[in-house]
Amino acid sequence: MNKTALITGATSGIGRATAHEFAKHGINLVLCGRRQERLDTIKKALSKQTDVYTLNFDVRDKVATQSAIASLPDTFKTIDILINNAGNAHGLDPIQTGDLDDWDAMMDINVKGLLYVSKVIIPQMTERKSGHIINIGSSAGKEVYPKGNVYCGSKHAVLAITEGMRIDLNPFGIKVTAINPGLVETEFSKVRFKGDASADTVYKGYKALQAEDVAEVIRFAVSRPAHVNIADVLMFCTAQANSTIVNKN
Ligand code: NDP
Ligand code: 8X3
């Protein structure tokens, strides 16, 4: 029987590319996000390849998160693979001038949202003694860079939570994976810089990772045999050496 994956943040970037990659391999999809029009478009495109259901909710809202997932029809209720991907950076400011609303957004979405979704899905995985949780961290979860402060903090938290999940879910045979990319050319910088022109320069002068590059690694992780768990992946484009060194033309 085909597996079912629930992907948060499936309307754009890494989440959307992962949906396309999984569809190619016949994995059924529960696609989540707040932009319904995009969910509809992606569902229409991928329904030719696999079964697709969409859920519209904000991961910051724990009640909406619980009730959206509880509303899944029986055919989509069993989640074999959870991709905790929804998230963004909001702002790039020194700590002394950072914006409280940006800080709330990053901690509420990247950290607490991941927990809210996981809290709903984990009980069915422990009950079945199977499942795979993939958390999308970041190189920012391994290394802090100037003005990255709270975003880096949120992604360090994602990595710590991932390791905690791997320990606590170990008796249940549940795989837990962290995929930590460096710079990926998505809508990420448009969100971080709130649509201002700084977003245009982030991926100029070198070839950044593309969302599809990350999706292929995610698909590799979920296609390993039952006894193999890819625990932690750090991936950069060739031009990037670490969070601060990027070889630009
Ligand atoms: P995008 O901005 O392209 O995609 C972000 C996704 O998250 C969208 O689908 C968006 O959907 C969803 N999302 C954002 N806020 C919420 C919310 N409150 N509730 C529900 N869904 C939400 O960025 P990326 O694809 O690049 O980012 C995906 C993940 O990858 C993030 O966790 C990011 O931190 C991480 N990452 C990104 C890197 C990069 O350089 N791009 C590098 C390393 C990690 P919608 O707006 O429809 O709700
Ligand atoms: C996204 C990569 O370097 O912009 O997590 O923080 S970076």
PDB file of C-alpha atoms and ligand atoms in Angstrom:
ATOM      1  CA  MET A   1       0.000   0.000   0.000  1.00  0.00           C
ATOM      2  CA  ASN A   2       1.233   3.492  -0.807  1.00  0.00           C
ATOM      3  CA  LYS A   3       2.465   5.612   2.081  1.00  0.00           C
ATOM      4  CA  THR A   4       0.898   8.936   3.056  1.00  0.00           C
ATOM      5  CA  ALA A   5       2.960  12.042   3.866  1.00  0.00           C
ATOM      6  CA  LEU A   6       1.730  15.193   5.580  1.00  0.00           C
ATOM      7  CA  ILE A   7       3.791  18.206   4.511  1.00  0.00           C
ATOM      8  CA  THR A   8       3.493  21.585   6.247  1.00  0.00           C
ATOM      9  CA  GLY A   9       4.416  24.650   4.226  1.00  0.00           C
ATOM     10  CA  ALA A  10       3.515  22.876   0.992  1.00  0.00           C
ATOM     11  CA  THR A  11       2.462  26.038  -0.865  1.00  0.00           C
ATOM     12  CA  SER A  12       5.989  27.183  -1.699  1.00  0.00           C
ATOM     13  CA  GLY A  13       9.695  26.413  -1.817  1.00  0.00           C
ATOM     14  CA  ILE A  14      11.004  23.255  -0.175  1.00  0.00           C
ATOM     15  CA  GLY A  15       7.571  21.982   0.882  1.00  0.00           C
ATOM     16  CA  ARG A  16       6.076  22.350  -2.597  1.00  0.00           C
ATOM     17  CA  ALA A  17       9.123  20.728  -4.235  1.00  0.00           C
ATOM     18  CA  THR A  18       8.879  17.844  -1.782  1.00  0.00           C
ATOM     19  CA  ALA A  19       5.216  17.385  -2.687  1.00  0.00           C
ATOM     20  CA  HIS A  20       6.188  17.130  -6.378  1.00  0.00           C
ATOM     21  CA  GLU A  21       9.050  14.708  -5.603  1.00  0.00           C
ATOM     22  CA  PHE A  22       6.854  12.483  -3.427  1.00  0.00           C
ATOM     23  CA  ALA A  23       4.046  12.501  -6.032  1.00  0.00           C
ATOM     24  CA  LYS A  24       6.484  11.190  -8.639  1.00  0.00           C
ATOM     25  CA  HIS A  25       7.072   8.201  -6.384  1.00  0.00           C
ATOM     26  CA  GLY A  26       3.405   7.535  -5.660  1.00  0.00           C
ATOM     27  CA  ILE A  27       3.367   8.789  -2.061  1.00  0.00           C
ATOM     28  CA  ASN A  28      -0.112  10.046  -1.131  1.00  0.00           C
ATOM     29  CA  LEU A  29      -0.130  13.619   0.093  1.00  0.00           C
ATOM     30  CA  VAL A  30      -1.750  15.793   2.746  1.00  0.00           C
ATOM     31  CA  LEU A  31      -0.621  19.277   1.785  1.00  0.00           C
ATOM     32  CA  CYS A  32      -0.857  22.066   4.366  1.00  0.00           C
ATOM     33  CA  GLY A  33      -0.546  25.841   4.208  1.00  0.00           C
ATOM     34  CA  ARG A  34      -2.531  29.054   4.560  1.00  0.00           C
ATOM     35  CA  ARG A  35      -2.831  30.045   0.883  1.00  0.00           C
ATOM     36  CA  GLN A  36      -5.823  28.052  -0.349  1.00  0.00           C
ATOM     37  CA  GLU A  37      -5.468  29.080  -3.980  1.00  0.00           C
ATOM     38  CA  ARG A  38      -1.977  27.633  -4.102  1.00  0.00           C
ATOM     39  CA  LEU A  39      -3.071  24.470  -2.329  1.00  0.00           C
ATOM     40  CA  ASP A  40      -5.782  24.065  -4.963  1.00  0.00           C
ATOM     41  CA  THR A  41      -3.324  24.593  -7.834  1.00  0.00           C
ATOM     42  CA  ILE A  42      -0.804  22.094  -6.460  1.00  0.00           C
ATOM     43  CA  LYS A  43      -3.536  19.555  -5.737  1.00  0.00           C
ATOM     44  CA  LYS A  44      -4.802  19.861  -9.298  1.00  0.00           C
ATOM     45  CA  ALA A  45      -1.315  19.336 -10.728  1.00  0.00           C
ATOM     46  CA  LEU A  46      -0.373  16.393  -8.521  1.00  0.00           C
ATOM     47  CA  SER A  47      -3.692  14.542  -8.476  1.00  0.00           C
ATOM     48  CA  LYS A  48      -2.729  13.057 -11.842  1.00  0.00           C
ATOM     49  CA  GLN A  49       0.101  11.204 -10.094  1.00  0.00           C
ATOM     50  CA  THR A  50      -1.153  10.442  -6.598  1.00  0.00           C
ATOM     51  CA  ASP A  51      -3.981  11.004  -4.079  1.00  0.00           C
ATOM     52  CA  VAL A  52      -3.919  14.511  -2.626  1.00  0.00           C
ATOM     53  CA  TYR A  53      -5.844  16.184   0.205  1.00  0.00           C
ATOM     54  CA  THR A  54      -5.309  19.755   1.357  1.00  0.00           C
ATOM     55  CA  LEU A  55      -5.590  21.355   4.792  1.00  0.00           C
ATOM     56  CA  ASN A  56      -5.646  25.089   5.353  1.00  0.00           C
ATOM     57  CA  PHE A  57      -4.480  26.185   8.804  1.00  0.00           C
ATOM     58  CA  ASP A  58      -1.958  28.415  10.528  1.00  0.00           C
ATOM     59  CA  VAL A  59       0.512  26.316  12.537  1.00  0.00           C
ATOM     60  CA  ARG A  60       0.570  29.064  15.175  1.00  0.00           C
ATOM     61  CA  ASP A  61      -3.019  28.212  16.083  1.00  0.00           C
ATOM     62  CA  LYS A  62      -3.003  25.007  18.100  1.00  0.00           C
ATOM     63  CA  VAL A  63      -6.779  24.542  18.049  1.00  0.00           C
ATOM     64  CA  ALA A  64      -6.941  25.050  14.275  1.00  0.00           C
ATOM     65  CA  THR A  65      -3.999  22.672  13.855  1.00  0.00           C
ATOM     66  CA  GLN A  66      -5.675  19.952  15.911  1.00  0.00           C
ATOM     67  CA  SER A  67      -9.052  20.298  14.259  1.00  0.00           C
ATOM     68  CA  ALA A  68      -7.682  20.479  10.717  1.00  0.00           C
ATOM     69  CA  ILE A  69      -5.728  17.244  11.158  1.00  0.00           C
ATOM     70  CA  ALA A  70      -8.653  15.606  12.989  1.00  0.00           C
ATOM     71  CA  SER A  71     -10.880  16.434  10.003  1.00  0.00           C
ATOM     72  CA  LEU A  72      -8.882  14.214   7.628  1.00  0.00           C
ATOM     73  CA  PRO A  73     -11.020  11.568   5.933  1.00  0.00           C
ATOM     74  CA  ASP A  74     -10.226   7.935   6.771  1.00  0.00           C
ATOM     75  CA  THR A  75      -8.284   7.450   3.543  1.00  0.00           C
ATOM     76  CA  PHE A  76      -5.773  10.152   4.570  1.00  0.00           C
ATOM     77  CA  LYS A  77      -5.794   9.745   8.370  1.00  0.00           C
ATOM     78  CA  THR A  78      -2.838   7.385   8.631  1.00  0.00           C
ATOM     79  CA  ILE A  79       0.272   9.540   8.317  1.00  0.00           C
ATOM     80  CA  ASP A  80       3.407   7.494   7.632  1.00  0.00           C
ATOM     81  CA  ILE A  81       5.682  10.478   6.982  1.00  0.00           C
ATOM     82  CA  LEU A  82       5.477  13.899   8.634  1.00  0.00           C
ATOM     83  CA  ILE A  83       7.492  16.706   7.033  1.00  0.00           C
ATOM     84  CA  ASN A  84       7.663  19.603   9.486  1.00  0.00           C
ATOM     85  CA  ASN A  85       8.702  22.279   7.015  1.00  0.00           C
ATOM     86  CA  ALA A  86       6.489  25.359   7.572  1.00  0.00           C
ATOM     87  CA  GLY A  87       8.621  28.262   8.695  1.00  0.00           C
ATOM     88  CA  ASN A  88      10.482  31.351   7.712  1.00  0.00           C
ATOM     89  CA  ALA A  89      12.888  34.009   8.899  1.00  0.00           C
ATOM     90  CA  HIS A  90      11.269  37.354   9.711  1.00  0.00           C
ATOM     91  CA  GLY A  91      13.727  40.236   9.614  1.00  0.00           C
ATOM     92  CA  LEU A  92      17.537  40.378   9.755  1.00  0.00           C
ATOM     93  CA  ASP A  93      18.378  42.824  12.533  1.00  0.00           C
ATOM     94  CA  PRO A  94      20.889  43.098  15.337  1.00  0.00           C
ATOM     95  CA  ILE A  95      19.438  41.901  18.626  1.00  0.00           C
ATOM     96  CA  GLN A  96      19.332  45.444  20.015  1.00  0.00           C
ATOM     97  CA  THR A  97      16.962  46.659  17.290  1.00  0.00           C
ATOM     98  CA  GLY A  98      15.056  43.464  16.531  1.00  0.00           C
ATOM     99  CA  ASP A  99      11.280  43.599  16.194  1.00  0.00           C
ATOM    100  CA  LEU A 100       9.186  41.791  18.807  1.00  0.00           C
ATOM    101  CA  ASP A 101       6.567  40.773  16.243  1.00  0.00           C
ATOM    102  CA  ASP A 102       9.295  39.192  14.100  1.00  0.00           C
ATOM    103  CA  TRP A 103      10.609  37.319  17.128  1.00  0.00           C
ATOM    104  CA  ASP A 104       7.108  36.080  17.978  1.00  0.00           C
ATOM    105  CA  ALA A 105       6.545  34.937  14.394  1.00  0.00           C
ATOM    106  CA  MET A 106       9.778  32.922  14.257  1.00  0.00           C
ATOM    107  CA  MET A 107       9.373  31.240  17.635  1.00  0.00           C
ATOM    108  CA  ASP A 108       5.633  30.661  17.163  1.00  0.00           C
ATOM    109  CA  ILE A 109       5.863  29.225  13.638  1.00  0.00           C
ATOM    110  CA  ASN A 110       9.273  27.562  13.422  1.00  0.00           C
ATOM    111  CA  VAL A 111       9.311  26.091  16.927  1.00  0.00           C
ATOM    112  CA  LYS A 112       5.849  25.998  18.489  1.00  0.00           C
ATOM    113  CA  GLY A 113       4.075  25.290  15.188  1.00  0.00           C
ATOM    114  CA  LEU A 114       6.344  22.292  14.602  1.00  0.00           C
ATOM    115  CA  LEU A 115       5.462  21.070  18.091  1.00  0.00           C
ATOM    116  CA  TYR A 116       1.702  21.558  17.624  1.00  0.00           C
ATOM    117  CA  VAL A 117       1.668  19.531  14.401  1.00  0.00           C
ATOM    118  CA  SER A 118       3.918  16.841  15.871  1.00  0.00           C
ATOM    119  CA  LYS A 119       1.751  16.569  18.991  1.00  0.00           C
ATOM    120  CA  VAL A 120      -1.252  15.630  16.855  1.00  0.00           C
ATOM    121  CA  ILE A 121       0.569  13.126  14.644  1.00  0.00           C
ATOM    122  CA  ILE A 122       2.916  11.359  17.093  1.00  0.00           C
ATOM    123  CA  PRO A 123       0.245   9.372  19.008  1.00  0.00           C
ATOM    124  CA  GLN A 124      -0.841   7.477  15.888  1.00  0.00           C
ATOM    125  CA  MET A 125       2.816   6.698  15.121  1.00  0.00           C
ATOM    126  CA  THR A 126       3.556   5.419  18.646  1.00  0.00           C
ATOM    127  CA  GLU A 127       0.337   3.371  18.517  1.00  0.00           C
ATOM    128  CA  ARG A 128       1.395   1.741  15.225  1.00  0.00           C
ATOM    129  CA  LYS A 129       5.061   1.596  16.238  1.00  0.00           C
ATOM    130  CA  SER A 130       6.088   3.067  12.904  1.00  0.00           C
ATOM    131  CA  GLY A 131       6.521   6.363  11.155  1.00  0.00           C
ATOM    132  CA  HIS A 132       9.071   8.889   9.991  1.00  0.00           C
ATOM    133  CA  ILE A 133       9.302  12.502  11.118  1.00  0.00           C
ATOM    134  CA  ILE A 134      11.500  14.851   9.114  1.00  0.00           C
ATOM    135  CA  ASN A 135      12.127  18.282  10.583  1.00  0.00           C
ATOM    136  CA  ILE A 136      13.477  20.966   8.276  1.00  0.00           C
ATOM    137  CA  GLY A 137      16.105  22.746  10.318  1.00  0.00           C
ATOM    138  CA  SER A 138      18.803  24.892   8.765  1.00  0.00           C
ATOM    139  CA  SER A 139      22.529  25.509   8.752  1.00  0.00           C
ATOM    140  CA  ALA A 140      21.321  28.375  11.004  1.00  0.00           C
ATOM    141  CA  GLY A 141      20.511  25.673  13.546  1.00  0.00           C
ATOM    142  CA  LYS A 142      24.150  24.664  13.681  1.00  0.00           C
ATOM    143  CA  GLU A 143      25.938  27.987  13.374  1.00  0.00           C
ATOM    144  CA  VAL A 144      24.870  31.505  14.424  1.00  0.00           C
ATOM    145  CA  TYR A 145      25.582  34.360  12.009  1.00  0.00           C
ATOM    146  CA  PRO A 146      25.474  38.147  12.446  1.00  0.00           C
ATOM    147  CA  LYS A 147      21.889  39.443  12.810  1.00  0.00           C
ATOM    148  CA  GLY A 148      20.609  35.871  12.667  1.00  0.00           C
ATOM    149  CA  ASN A 149      20.035  35.810  16.458  1.00  0.00           C
ATOM    150  CA  VAL A 150      16.381  34.745  16.887  1.00  0.00           C
ATOM    151  CA  TYR A 151      16.031  32.865  13.564  1.00  0.00           C
ATOM    152  CA  CYS A 152      19.194  30.929  14.465  1.00  0.00           C
ATOM    153  CA  GLY A 153      17.739  30.396  17.946  1.00  0.00           C
ATOM    154  CA  SER A 154      14.548  28.989  16.457  1.00  0.00           C
ATOM    155  CA  LYS A 155      16.492  26.583  14.245  1.00  0.00           C
ATOM    156  CA  HIS A 156      18.832  25.539  17.086  1.00  0.00           C
ATOM    157  CA  ALA A 157      15.600  24.717  18.942  1.00  0.00           C
ATOM    158  CA  VAL A 158      14.360  22.668  15.981  1.00  0.00           C
ATOM    159  CA  LEU A 159      17.582  20.659  16.046  1.00  0.00           C
ATOM    160  CA  ALA A 160      17.382  20.091  19.825  1.00  0.00           C
ATOM    161  CA  ILE A 161      13.722  19.057  19.541  1.00  0.00           C
ATOM    162  CA  THR A 162      14.617  16.704  16.678  1.00  0.00           C
ATOM    163  CA  GLU A 163      17.277  15.027  18.804  1.00  0.00           C
ATOM    164  CA  GLY A 164      14.825  14.811  21.711  1.00  0.00           C
ATOM    165  CA  MET A 165      12.214  13.234  19.464  1.00  0.00           C
ATOM    166  CA  ARG A 166      14.749  10.676  18.217  1.00  0.00           C
ATOM    167  CA  ILE A 167      15.551   9.657  21.796  1.00  0.00           C
ATOM    168  CA  ASP A 168      11.972   9.532  23.096  1.00  0.00           C
ATOM    169  CA  LEU A 169      10.516   7.821  20.029  1.00  0.00           C
ATOM    170  CA  ASN A 170      13.348   5.286  19.791  1.00  0.00           C
ATOM    171  CA  PRO A 171      11.421   2.544  21.665  1.00  0.00           C
ATOM    172  CA  PHE A 172       8.641   2.838  19.085  1.00  0.00           C
ATOM    173  CA  GLY A 173      10.821   2.321  15.996  1.00  0.00           C
ATOM    174  CA  ILE A 174       9.957   5.782  14.676  1.00  0.00           C
ATOM    175  CA  LYS A 175      12.593   7.397  12.459  1.00  0.00           C
ATOM    176  CA  VAL A 176      13.442  11.043  13.148  1.00  0.00           C
ATOM    177  CA  THR A 177      15.522  13.064  10.708  1.00  0.00           C
ATOM    178  CA  ALA A 178      16.840  16.627  10.572  1.00  0.00           C
ATOM    179  CA  ILE A 179      17.514  18.087   7.125  1.00  0.00           C
ATOM    180  CA  ASN A 180      19.528  21.284   7.485  1.00  0.00           C
ATOM    181  CA  PRO A 181      20.067  23.258   4.278  1.00  0.00           C
ATOM    182  CA  GLY A 182      22.101  26.410   3.763  1.00  0.00           C
ATOM    183  CA  LEU A 183      20.928  29.045   1.283  1.00  0.00           C
ATOM    184  CA  VAL A 184      17.977  27.804  -0.814  1.00  0.00           C
ATOM    185  CA  GLU A 185      16.431  30.025  -3.479  1.00  0.00           C
ATOM    186  CA  THR A 186      12.751  30.098  -2.476  1.00  0.00           C
ATOM    187  CA  GLU A 187      10.349  32.770  -1.224  1.00  0.00           C
ATOM    188  CA  PHE A 188      12.291  32.679   2.060  1.00  0.00           C
ATOM    189  CA  SER A 189      14.119  35.991   1.500  1.00  0.00           C
ATOM    190  CA  LYS A 190      10.974  37.728   0.217  1.00  0.00           C
ATOM    191  CA  VAL A 191       9.373  36.856   3.551  1.00  0.00           C
ATOM    192  CA  ARG A 192      12.470  37.695   5.607  1.00  0.00           C
ATOM    193  CA  PHE A 193      12.824  41.151   4.006  1.00  0.00           C
ATOM    194  CA  LYS A 194       9.063  41.723   3.748  1.00  0.00           C
ATOM    195  CA  GLY A 195       9.183  42.175   0.005  1.00  0.00           C
ATOM    196  CA  ASP A 196      11.843  44.937  -0.018  1.00  0.00           C
ATOM    197  CA  ALA A 197      14.691  45.037  -2.549  1.00  0.00           C
ATOM    198  CA  SER A 198      17.259  43.361  -0.215  1.00  0.00           C
ATOM    199  CA  ALA A 199      15.600  40.042  -1.074  1.00  0.00           C
ATOM    200  CA  ASP A 200      16.735  40.341  -4.705  1.00  0.00           C
ATOM    201  CA  THR A 201      20.450  40.320  -3.881  1.00  0.00           C
ATOM    202  CA  VAL A 202      20.525  37.237  -1.615  1.00  0.00           C
ATOM    203  CA  TYR A 203      20.824  34.676  -4.416  1.00  0.00           C
ATOM    204  CA  LYS A 204      22.795  36.820  -6.902  1.00  0.00           C
ATOM    205  CA  GLY A 205      26.347  36.005  -8.043  1.00  0.00           C
ATOM    206  CA  TYR A 206      26.308  32.277  -7.299  1.00  0.00           C
ATOM    207  CA  LYS A 207      24.061  29.257  -7.751  1.00  0.00           C
ATOM    208  CA  ALA A 208      22.150  28.685  -4.523  1.00  0.00           C
ATOM    209  CA  LEU A 209      20.516  25.379  -3.638  1.00  0.00           C
ATOM    210  CA  GLN A 210      17.156  24.974  -5.357  1.00  0.00           C
ATOM    211  CA  ALA A 211      14.119  23.664  -3.504  1.00  0.00           C
ATOM    212  CA  GLU A 212      14.270  20.525  -5.678  1.00  0.00           C
ATOM    213  CA  ASP A 213      17.803  19.771  -4.438  1.00  0.00           C
ATOM    214  CA  VAL A 214      16.501  19.611  -0.885  1.00  0.00           C
ATOM    215  CA  ALA A 215      13.406  17.663  -1.912  1.00  0.00           C
ATOM    216  CA  GLU A 216      15.606  14.968  -3.487  1.00  0.00           C
ATOM    217  CA  VAL A 217      17.494  14.546  -0.213  1.00  0.00           C
ATOM    218  CA  ILE A 218      14.222  14.335   1.708  1.00  0.00           C
ATOM    219  CA  ARG A 219      12.995  11.669  -0.696  1.00  0.00           C
ATOM    220  CA  PHE A 220      16.312   9.795  -0.289  1.00  0.00           C
ATOM    221  CA  ALA A 221      15.801   9.827   3.492  1.00  0.00           C
ATOM    222  CA  VAL A 222      12.254   8.441   3.273  1.00  0.00           C
ATOM    223  CA  SER A 223      13.219   5.738   0.795  1.00  0.00           C
ATOM    224  CA  ARG A 224      15.880   4.021   2.933  1.00  0.00           C
ATOM    225  CA  PRO A 225      15.227   0.458   4.127  1.00  0.00           C
ATOM    226  CA  ALA A 226      13.428  -0.019   7.467  1.00  0.00           C
ATOM    227  CA  HIS A 227      16.667  -0.445   9.443  1.00  0.00           C
ATOM    228  CA  VAL A 228      18.295   2.773   8.141  1.00  0.00           C
ATOM    229  CA  ASN A 229      17.608   6.241   9.540  1.00  0.00           C
ATOM    230  CA  ILE A 230      19.295   9.299   8.051  1.00  0.00           C
ATOM    231  CA  ALA A 231      19.596  11.192  11.333  1.00  0.00           C
ATOM    232  CA  ASP A 232      21.030  14.530  10.305  1.00  0.00           C
ATOM    233  CA  VAL A 233      21.963  16.156   6.997  1.00  0.00           C
ATOM    234  CA  LEU A 234      23.806  19.459   6.522  1.00  0.00           C
ATOM    235  CA  MET A 235      23.729  20.545   2.875  1.00  0.00           C
ATOM    236  CA  PHE A 236      25.106  23.628   1.128  1.00  0.00           C
ATOM    237  CA  CYS A 237      25.402  24.773  -2.449  1.00  0.00           C
ATOM    238  CA  THR A 238      28.971  24.422  -3.684  1.00  0.00           C
ATOM    239  CA  ALA A 239      29.540  28.170  -3.405  1.00  0.00           C
ATOM    240  CA  GLN A 240      28.720  28.190   0.305  1.00  0.00           C
ATOM    241  CA  ALA A 241      31.296  27.094   2.891  1.00  0.00           C
ATOM    242  CA  ASN A 242      29.419  28.061   6.046  1.00  0.00           C
ATOM    243  CA  SER A 243      26.846  30.596   7.202  1.00  0.00           C
ATOM    244  CA  THR A 244      29.061  33.586   6.398  1.00  0.00           C
ATOM    245  CA  ILE A 245      31.319  32.465   3.544  1.00  0.00           C
ATOM    246  CA  VAL A 246      29.732  32.406   0.092  1.00  0.00           C
ATOM    247  CA  ASN A 247      31.883  32.565  -3.030  1.00  0.00           C
ATOM    248  CA  LYS A 248      30.072  35.169  -5.172  1.00  0.00           C
ATOM    249  CA  ASN A 249      31.159  36.486  -8.583  1.00  0.00           C
TER     250      ASN A 249
HETATM  251  P1  NDP B   1       9.075  29.616   1.594  1.00  0.00           P
HETATM  252  O1  NDP B   1       8.793  30.987   2.096  1.00  0.00           O
HETATM  253  O2  NDP B   1       9.191  29.409   0.146  1.00  0.00           O
HETATM  254  O3  NDP B   1       7.988  28.593   2.176  1.00  0.00           O
HETATM  255  C1  NDP B   1       7.535  28.684   3.504  1.00  0.00           C
HETATM  256  C2  NDP B   1       6.307  27.792   3.676  1.00  0.00           C
HETATM  257  O4  NDP B   1       5.899  27.837   5.049  1.00  0.00           O
HETATM  258  C3  NDP B   1       5.127  28.273   2.847  1.00  0.00           C
HETATM  259  O5  NDP B   1       4.517  27.161   2.232  1.00  0.00           O
HETATM  260  C4  NDP B   1       4.190  28.891   3.856  1.00  0.00           C
HETATM  261  O6  NDP B   1       2.847  28.654   3.462  1.00  0.00           O
HETATM  262  C5  NDP B   1       4.509  28.083   5.127  1.00  0.00           C
HETATM  263  N1  NDP B   1       4.196  28.846   6.334  1.00  0.00           N
HETATM  264  C6  NDP B   1       4.799  29.978   6.761  1.00  0.00           C
HETATM  265  N2  NDP B   1       4.204  30.436   7.876  1.00  0.00           N
HETATM  266  C7  NDP B   1       3.193  29.570   8.155  1.00  0.00           C
HETATM  267  C8  NDP B   1       2.209  29.499   9.155  1.00  0.00           C
HETATM  268  N3  NDP B   1       2.132  30.431  10.140  1.00  0.00           N
HETATM  269  N4  NDP B   1       1.320  28.472   9.160  1.00  0.00           N
HETATM  270  C9  NDP B   1       1.377  27.538   8.171  1.00  0.00           C
HETATM  271  N5  NDP B   1       2.284  27.544   7.193  1.00  0.00           N
HETATM  272  C10 NDP B   1       3.182  28.549   7.174  1.00  0.00           C
HETATM  273  O7  NDP B   1      10.422  29.156   2.332  1.00  0.00           O
HETATM  274  P2  NDP B   1      11.298  27.813   2.262  1.00  0.00           P
HETATM  275  O8  NDP B   1      10.695  26.810   1.408  1.00  0.00           O
HETATM  276  O9  NDP B   1      12.676  28.233   1.991  1.00  0.00           O
HETATM  277  O10 NDP B   1      11.227  27.385   3.793  1.00  0.00           O
HETATM  278  C11 NDP B   1      10.759  26.126   4.238  1.00  0.00           C
HETATM  279  C12 NDP B   1      11.542  25.718   5.468  1.00  0.00           C
HETATM  280  O11 NDP B   1      12.914  25.590   5.125  1.00  0.00           O
HETATM  281  C13 NDP B   1      11.480  26.726   6.611  1.00  0.00           C
HETATM  282  O12 NDP B   1      11.362  26.012   7.831  1.00  0.00           O
HETATM  283  C14 NDP B   1      12.821  27.426   6.523  1.00  0.00           C
HETATM  284  O13 NDP B   1      13.231  27.934   7.768  1.00  0.00           O
HETATM  285  C15 NDP B   1      13.697  26.281   6.066  1.00  0.00           C
HETATM  286  N6  NDP B   1      14.957  26.638   5.444  1.00  0.00           N
HETATM  287  C16 NDP B   1      14.993  27.489   4.377  1.00  0.00           C
HETATM  288  C17 NDP B   1      16.210  27.827   3.805  1.00  0.00           C
HETATM  289  C18 NDP B   1      16.328  28.811   2.683  1.00  0.00           C
HETATM  290  O14 NDP B   1      17.442  29.367   2.499  1.00  0.00           O
HETATM  291  N7  NDP B   1      15.305  29.040   1.905  1.00  0.00           N
HETATM  292  C19 NDP B   1      17.451  27.219   4.310  1.00  0.00           C
HETATM  293  C20 NDP B   1      17.290  26.357   5.431  1.00  0.00           C
HETATM  294  C21 NDP B   1      16.087  26.063   5.949  1.00  0.00           C
HETATM  295  P3  NDP B   1       1.641  29.700   3.573  1.00  0.00           P
HETATM  296  O15 NDP B   1       2.214  31.077   3.497  1.00  0.00           O
HETATM  297  O16 NDP B   1       0.715  29.335   2.456  1.00  0.00           O
HETATM  298  O17 NDP B   1       1.055  29.379   4.918  1.00  0.00           O
HETATM  299  C1  8X3 B   2      17.981  29.637   5.847  1.00  0.00           C
HETATM  300  C2  8X3 B   2      19.426  29.776   5.549  1.00  0.00           C
HETATM  301  O1  8X3 B   2      21.484  31.221   5.962  1.00  0.00           O
HETATM  302  O2  8X3 B   2      19.406  32.365   5.447  1.00  0.00           O
HETATM  303  O3  8X3 B   2      17.751  28.877   6.968  1.00  0.00           O
HETATM  304  O4  8X3 B   2      19.722  31.337   7.588  1.00  0.00           O
HETATM  305  S1  8X3 B   2      20.027  31.240   6.174  1.00  0.00           S
END
